[in-house]
Coordinates of C-alpha atoms and ligand atoms in Angstrom, one line a residue:
M1 CA 44.5 -25.5 -17.4
T2 CA 47.2 -23.1 -18.2
G3 CA 50.6 -23.4 -16.4
A4 CA 49.8 -27.1 -15.8
L5 CA 53.5 -28.0 -15.3
G6 CA 53.9 -25.5 -12.5
Q7 CA 53.7 -26.0 -8.7
I8 CA 49.9 -26.0 -8.4
G9 CA 49.2 -27.3 -11.9
S10 CA 51.2 -30.5 -11.5
E11 CA 48.9 -31.6 -8.7
L12 CA 45.7 -30.0 -9.8
V13 CA 45.7 -31.7 -13.2
S14 CA 45.8 -35.2 -11.6
A15 CA 43.2 -34.2 -9.0
L16 CA 40.8 -32.9 -11.7
R17 CA 41.4 -36.0 -13.8
S18 CA 40.6 -38.4 -11.0
R19 CA 37.4 -36.4 -10.2
Y20 CA 36.0 -35.7 -13.6
G21 CA 37.8 -38.2 -16.0
V22 CA 41.2 -38.2 -17.7
D23 CA 39.7 -37.2 -21.1
R24 CA 37.9 -34.2 -19.5
V25 CA 41.0 -32.2 -18.5
V26 CA 43.4 -30.5 -21.0
A27 CA 46.7 -29.6 -19.5
S28 CA 48.7 -26.8 -21.2
D29 CA 51.9 -25.0 -20.6
V30 CA 54.6 -22.9 -22.3
R31 CA 57.0 -25.7 -21.6
M32 CA 56.8 -29.1 -23.3
H33 CA 55.4 -32.0 -21.4
P34 CA 58.3 -34.1 -20.1
R35 CA 58.5 -37.6 -21.8
G36 CA 57.7 -40.5 -19.5
S37 CA 56.0 -38.3 -16.9
G38 CA 53.4 -41.0 -16.5
Q39 CA 50.6 -38.5 -17.1
N40 CA 47.9 -39.6 -19.5
G41 CA 45.5 -37.1 -21.1
A42 CA 45.6 -34.2 -23.5
F43 CA 48.5 -31.8 -23.4
E44 CA 48.7 -28.6 -25.5
Y45 CA 51.5 -26.1 -25.9
V46 CA 49.9 -22.7 -24.9
D47 CA 51.6 -19.3 -24.5
V48 CA 48.9 -17.4 -22.5
T49 CA 49.9 -14.1 -24.0
N50 CA 48.7 -15.6 -27.4
G51 CA 44.9 -15.2 -27.5
R52 CA 44.6 -17.2 -30.8
Q53 CA 46.4 -20.2 -29.3
L54 CA 44.1 -20.1 -26.2
Q55 CA 41.0 -19.7 -28.3
G56 CA 42.0 -22.7 -30.6
V57 CA 42.5 -25.0 -27.6
V58 CA 39.3 -24.0 -25.9
R59 CA 37.3 -24.5 -29.1
R60 CA 39.0 -27.7 -30.2
H61 CA 38.4 -29.4 -26.9
G62 CA 35.0 -27.8 -26.0
V63 CA 36.5 -26.4 -22.8
D64 CA 33.9 -25.1 -20.3
T65 CA 36.2 -24.1 -17.3
I66 CA 39.7 -22.5 -17.5
Y67 CA 42.0 -23.0 -14.5
H68 CA 44.4 -20.1 -15.3
L69 CA 47.5 -20.8 -13.3
A70 CA 50.3 -19.4 -15.6
A71 CA 52.0 -16.5 -13.8
L72 CA 55.4 -15.3 -12.6
L73 CA 55.8 -15.5 -8.8
S74 CA 56.9 -12.7 -6.5
A75 CA 60.7 -12.8 -6.5
V76 CA 61.2 -13.5 -10.2
A77 CA 58.5 -10.9 -11.0
E78 CA 60.5 -8.3 -9.1
E79 CA 63.6 -9.2 -11.2
K80 CA 61.6 -8.8 -14.5
P81 CA 58.6 -6.4 -13.8
Q82 CA 57.8 -5.8 -17.5
V83 CA 57.7 -9.6 -18.2
A84 CA 55.6 -10.1 -15.1
W85 CA 53.0 -7.5 -16.2
N86 CA 52.9 -9.0 -19.7
V87 CA 52.5 -12.6 -18.5
N88 CA 50.4 -12.1 -15.4
M89 CA 48.0 -9.4 -16.7
G90 CA 48.3 -9.9 -20.5
G91 CA 47.7 -13.6 -20.0
L92 CA 44.7 -13.1 -17.7
Y93 CA 43.1 -10.5 -20.0
R94 CA 43.3 -13.0 -22.9
V95 CA 42.0 -15.8 -20.8
L96 CA 39.0 -13.7 -19.7
E97 CA 38.3 -12.6 -23.3
V98 CA 38.3 -16.2 -24.5
A99 CA 36.1 -17.2 -21.5
R100 CA 33.7 -14.4 -22.3
E101 CA 33.4 -15.5 -26.0
N102 CA 33.1 -19.2 -25.2
H103 CA 31.0 -19.1 -22.0
C104 CA 33.7 -20.6 -19.8
A105 CA 34.1 -20.3 -16.0
V106 CA 37.5 -19.1 -14.8
F107 CA 39.6 -20.0 -11.7
H108 CA 42.5 -17.7 -11.1
P109 CA 44.7 -17.8 -8.0
S110 CA 45.5 -14.6 -6.1
S111 CA 47.9 -14.5 -3.2
I112 CA 48.7 -13.0 0.2
G113 CA 51.0 -10.9 -2.1
A114 CA 47.8 -8.9 -3.1
F115 CA 48.2 -7.0 0.2
G116 CA 50.8 -4.4 1.0
P117 CA 52.5 -2.4 3.8
G118 CA 49.3 -0.3 4.4
T119 CA 47.2 -3.4 5.1
P120 CA 46.5 -4.5 8.7
R121 CA 49.2 -7.2 9.1
E122 CA 47.6 -9.4 11.7
A123 CA 44.4 -11.4 10.9
T124 CA 44.2 -9.4 7.7
P125 CA 40.5 -9.0 6.9
Q126 CA 38.8 -10.3 3.7
D127 CA 38.0 -6.7 2.6
T128 CA 40.7 -4.3 3.5
I129 CA 43.3 -1.9 2.1
Q130 CA 45.2 -3.4 -0.9
R131 CA 48.1 -1.2 -1.9
P132 CA 51.0 -3.7 -2.6
N133 CA 54.5 -2.3 -3.4
T134 CA 55.7 -5.2 -5.5
I135 CA 54.9 -5.8 -9.2
Y136 CA 53.6 -9.3 -8.3
G137 CA 51.2 -7.7 -5.8
V138 CA 50.1 -5.1 -8.3
T139 CA 49.3 -7.8 -10.9
K140 CA 47.4 -9.8 -8.2
V141 CA 45.2 -6.9 -7.1
S142 CA 44.6 -5.9 -10.8
A143 CA 43.7 -9.5 -11.5
E144 CA 41.2 -9.7 -8.7
L145 CA 39.6 -6.5 -9.9
L146 CA 39.5 -7.6 -13.6
C147 CA 38.0 -11.0 -12.7
D148 CA 35.3 -9.3 -10.6
Y149 CA 34.7 -6.9 -13.5
Y150 CA 34.3 -9.7 -16.0
H151 CA 31.8 -11.3 -13.6
H152 CA 29.5 -8.3 -13.1
R153 CA 29.9 -6.8 -16.6
F154 CA 29.9 -10.0 -18.7
Q155 CA 28.6 -12.6 -16.3
V156 CA 31.8 -14.7 -16.6
E157 CA 31.8 -17.2 -13.7
T158 CA 35.2 -16.0 -12.2
R159 CA 36.4 -17.3 -8.8
G160 CA 39.7 -17.1 -7.0
L161 CA 41.7 -17.8 -3.8
R162 CA 44.4 -15.7 -2.1
F163 CA 46.8 -18.6 -1.5
P164 CA 49.3 -18.3 1.3
G165 CA 52.8 -19.9 0.8
L166 CA 52.3 -23.3 -0.7
I167 CA 54.3 -26.4 0.3
S168 CA 54.6 -29.4 -2.0
H169 CA 56.9 -32.3 -2.7
V170 CA 55.7 -32.9 -6.3
A171 CA 56.9 -29.9 -8.4
P172 CA 59.4 -27.4 -7.2
P173 CA 58.2 -23.8 -6.8
G174 CA 59.7 -21.3 -9.1
G175 CA 60.8 -17.9 -7.8
G176 CA 58.5 -17.2 -4.9
T177 CA 59.2 -15.7 -1.5
S178 CA 57.5 -18.3 0.6
D179 CA 59.6 -21.0 -1.2
Y180 CA 62.1 -21.0 1.7
A181 CA 59.7 -23.5 3.4
V182 CA 59.9 -26.0 0.5
E183 CA 63.6 -25.5 0.2
M184 CA 64.1 -26.1 3.9
F185 CA 62.4 -29.5 3.6
F186 CA 64.6 -30.4 0.7
G187 CA 67.7 -29.1 2.6
A188 CA 66.8 -31.2 5.6
I189 CA 66.7 -34.4 3.6
R190 CA 69.6 -33.8 1.2
H191 CA 72.1 -32.1 3.6
G192 CA 70.7 -32.1 7.1
R193 CA 70.9 -28.3 7.0
Y194 CA 69.6 -25.2 5.3
T195 CA 70.6 -21.6 4.8
C196 CA 67.4 -19.5 4.9
F197 CA 67.0 -16.3 2.8
L198 CA 64.4 -14.8 5.2
R199 CA 64.9 -13.7 8.8
P200 CA 64.0 -16.2 11.5
D201 CA 60.9 -14.2 12.6
S202 CA 59.3 -13.7 9.2
S203 CA 55.9 -15.1 9.9
M204 CA 53.4 -15.8 7.1
D205 CA 50.5 -18.1 6.5
M206 CA 51.2 -21.4 4.7
M207 CA 49.3 -24.4 3.3
F208 CA 50.2 -27.9 2.2
M209 CA 49.3 -28.6 -1.4
P210 CA 46.5 -31.2 -0.8
D211 CA 44.6 -28.5 1.1
A212 CA 45.1 -26.0 -1.7
I213 CA 43.9 -28.5 -4.4
R214 CA 40.8 -29.4 -2.3
A215 CA 40.1 -25.7 -1.7
T216 CA 40.3 -25.0 -5.5
I217 CA 37.9 -27.8 -6.3
E218 CA 35.5 -26.9 -3.5
L219 CA 35.4 -23.3 -4.5
M220 CA 34.7 -24.1 -8.1
E221 CA 31.9 -26.5 -7.1
A222 CA 30.4 -24.1 -4.6
D223 CA 26.8 -22.9 -5.0
A224 CA 27.0 -19.5 -6.7
N225 CA 24.1 -18.2 -4.7
K226 CA 26.1 -18.6 -1.5
L227 CA 29.1 -16.6 -2.7
I228 CA 29.2 -12.9 -1.6
H229 CA 32.9 -12.7 -2.5
R230 CA 34.5 -14.1 -5.6
N231 CA 38.0 -12.6 -6.4
A232 CA 39.5 -13.6 -4.2
F233 CA 39.0 -15.4 -0.9
N234 CA 41.5 -15.2 2.0
L235 CA 42.7 -18.7 2.8
T236 CA 45.0 -20.2 5.4
A237 CA 45.8 -23.5 7.0
M238 CA 48.8 -22.8 9.3
N239 CA 51.1 -20.0 10.4
F240 CA 54.8 -20.1 11.1
N241 CA 58.1 -18.4 10.6
P242 CA 61.5 -20.0 9.5
R243 CA 62.5 -20.5 13.1
D244 CA 59.3 -22.4 13.9
L245 CA 59.6 -24.6 10.8
A246 CA 63.2 -25.4 11.6
A247 CA 62.1 -26.5 15.1
A248 CA 59.3 -28.7 13.7
I249 CA 61.7 -30.3 11.1
A250 CA 64.2 -31.0 13.9
V251 CA 61.5 -33.1 15.7
C252 CA 61.5 -35.5 12.8
R253 CA 65.2 -35.0 11.8
P254 CA 67.2 -34.5 15.0
G255 CA 70.4 -32.7 14.3
F256 CA 68.9 -30.6 11.5
E257 CA 70.7 -27.2 11.4
I258 CA 69.6 -23.8 10.1
D259 CA 71.5 -20.6 9.5
Y260 CA 70.4 -17.3 7.8
E261 CA 71.7 -15.2 4.9
V262 CA 69.0 -12.7 4.4
D263 CA 68.2 -11.7 0.8
P264 CA 67.1 -8.0 1.1
V265 CA 64.8 -8.3 -2.0
R266 CA 62.8 -11.3 -0.8
Q267 CA 62.9 -10.0 2.8
A268 CA 61.3 -6.7 1.7
I269 CA 58.6 -8.7 -0.1
A270 CA 57.9 -10.8 2.9
D271 CA 57.8 -7.7 5.2
S272 CA 55.1 -6.2 3.0
W273 CA 52.8 -9.2 3.3
P274 CA 50.4 -10.1 6.1
L275 CA 51.7 -11.9 9.2
S276 CA 48.4 -13.9 9.1
V277 CA 45.0 -13.6 7.3
D278 CA 41.4 -14.0 8.4
D279 CA 39.7 -16.6 6.2
R280 CA 36.2 -16.5 7.8
A281 CA 34.6 -15.5 4.5
A282 CA 35.8 -18.7 2.8
R283 CA 34.7 -20.8 5.9
E284 CA 31.2 -19.1 5.9
E285 CA 30.5 -18.8 2.2
W286 CA 31.6 -22.2 0.9
G287 CA 32.6 -24.2 4.0
W288 CA 36.5 -24.1 3.9
R289 CA 38.2 -26.2 6.5
P290 CA 42.0 -27.0 6.3
E291 CA 43.2 -30.5 7.1
Y292 CA 46.9 -30.1 7.4
D293 CA 48.7 -28.3 10.3
L294 CA 52.4 -27.9 10.6
A295 CA 53.1 -31.2 12.4
R296 CA 51.1 -33.2 9.8
T297 CA 52.7 -31.4 6.9
C298 CA 56.2 -31.9 8.3
E299 CA 55.6 -35.6 8.8
E300 CA 54.3 -36.1 5.2
M301 CA 56.8 -33.9 3.5
L302 CA 59.8 -35.5 5.2
D303 CA 58.4 -39.0 4.7
V304 CA 57.8 -38.6 1.0
L305 CA 61.1 -36.7 0.3
A306 CA 63.2 -39.2 2.2
K307 CA 61.9 -41.9 -0.1
K308 CA 62.1 -39.7 -3.2
L309 CA 65.6 -38.2 -2.7
K310 CA 67.4 -41.2 -1.0
P311 CA 67.5 -44.8 -1.9
E312 CA 67.0 -46.1 1.7
D313 CA 63.6 -45.8 3.4
E314 CA 63.9 -43.1 6.1
R315 CA 60.5 -42.8 7.7
C316 CA 59.7 -40.0 10.1
P317 CA 59.4 -41.6 13.6
Ligands
AKB1 C1 55.3 -16.4 -3.7 O1 56.0 -16.6 -2.7 O2 55.5 -15.6 -4.6 C2 54.0 -17.2 -3.8 C3 52.9 -16.5 -3.1 C4 52.8 -16.5 -1.6 O3 52.1 -15.9 -3.8 N1 54.2 -18.5 -3.2

């Protein structure tokens, strides 16, 4: 797995190790593994833009599937478009080449960011217009196309998911637009308040990380004969905007307060994304069913964060 210390990787590594065995999963990242993290299992330093490094790790460990997660997220990509192209596309191209040469399957996440202002915004269909106006979106559409190309041209087993905003209490997200949701949970526990960088009515689809991890594993284990689509499936679990989330948090943390200081860059990114997506293809082709709605996500997030961030036990009533 590349980008194994990131938001998805931190939880996917453990899930894959419990399912397939600790010694069967090699975690890698461009950051060094923090000491005393409690994680057993192989860890390698890998810069995904370095094909030789990737090749070396794949050959040394006899890797048969690459979960390629290393990428810049939407907001940080917009600050550094050249770096975003280099990491997101340069990294993927090298991963696909190594996969082609070593007969590996590849999982690569896409995003609701692969859509743009010309896309139907409500119940966005699986197959529709994709003309994003952010560099993140441009890399995501290009990645979907390149993964499909490697599948039909070289028979590389590529599969992907268009993740909505992801919510997790394990590893902090880095530089996304949907990150306001995670920040709001942390704000609620730490300060009883949060200043949101998106407008109160900025709706988008979201998902709690346990659903995202299960979706990844289910897609990679799905029967290839049943897949009409590959790169990448629309996916959703719940839909809300900052105002809805603040109200749901206030149910568990009465007195929670929110105010708004809109960041024009991240607001423009959110405004270019779907309000909601239609994930029927994922449901029909490989049986996708989410388990966490907003109420259940809030309860678990606040419960875990209260224990993690404060010494006293503050359970959600
Ligand atoms: C981001 O906000 O950039 C990501 C995403 C929705 O792709 N979380």
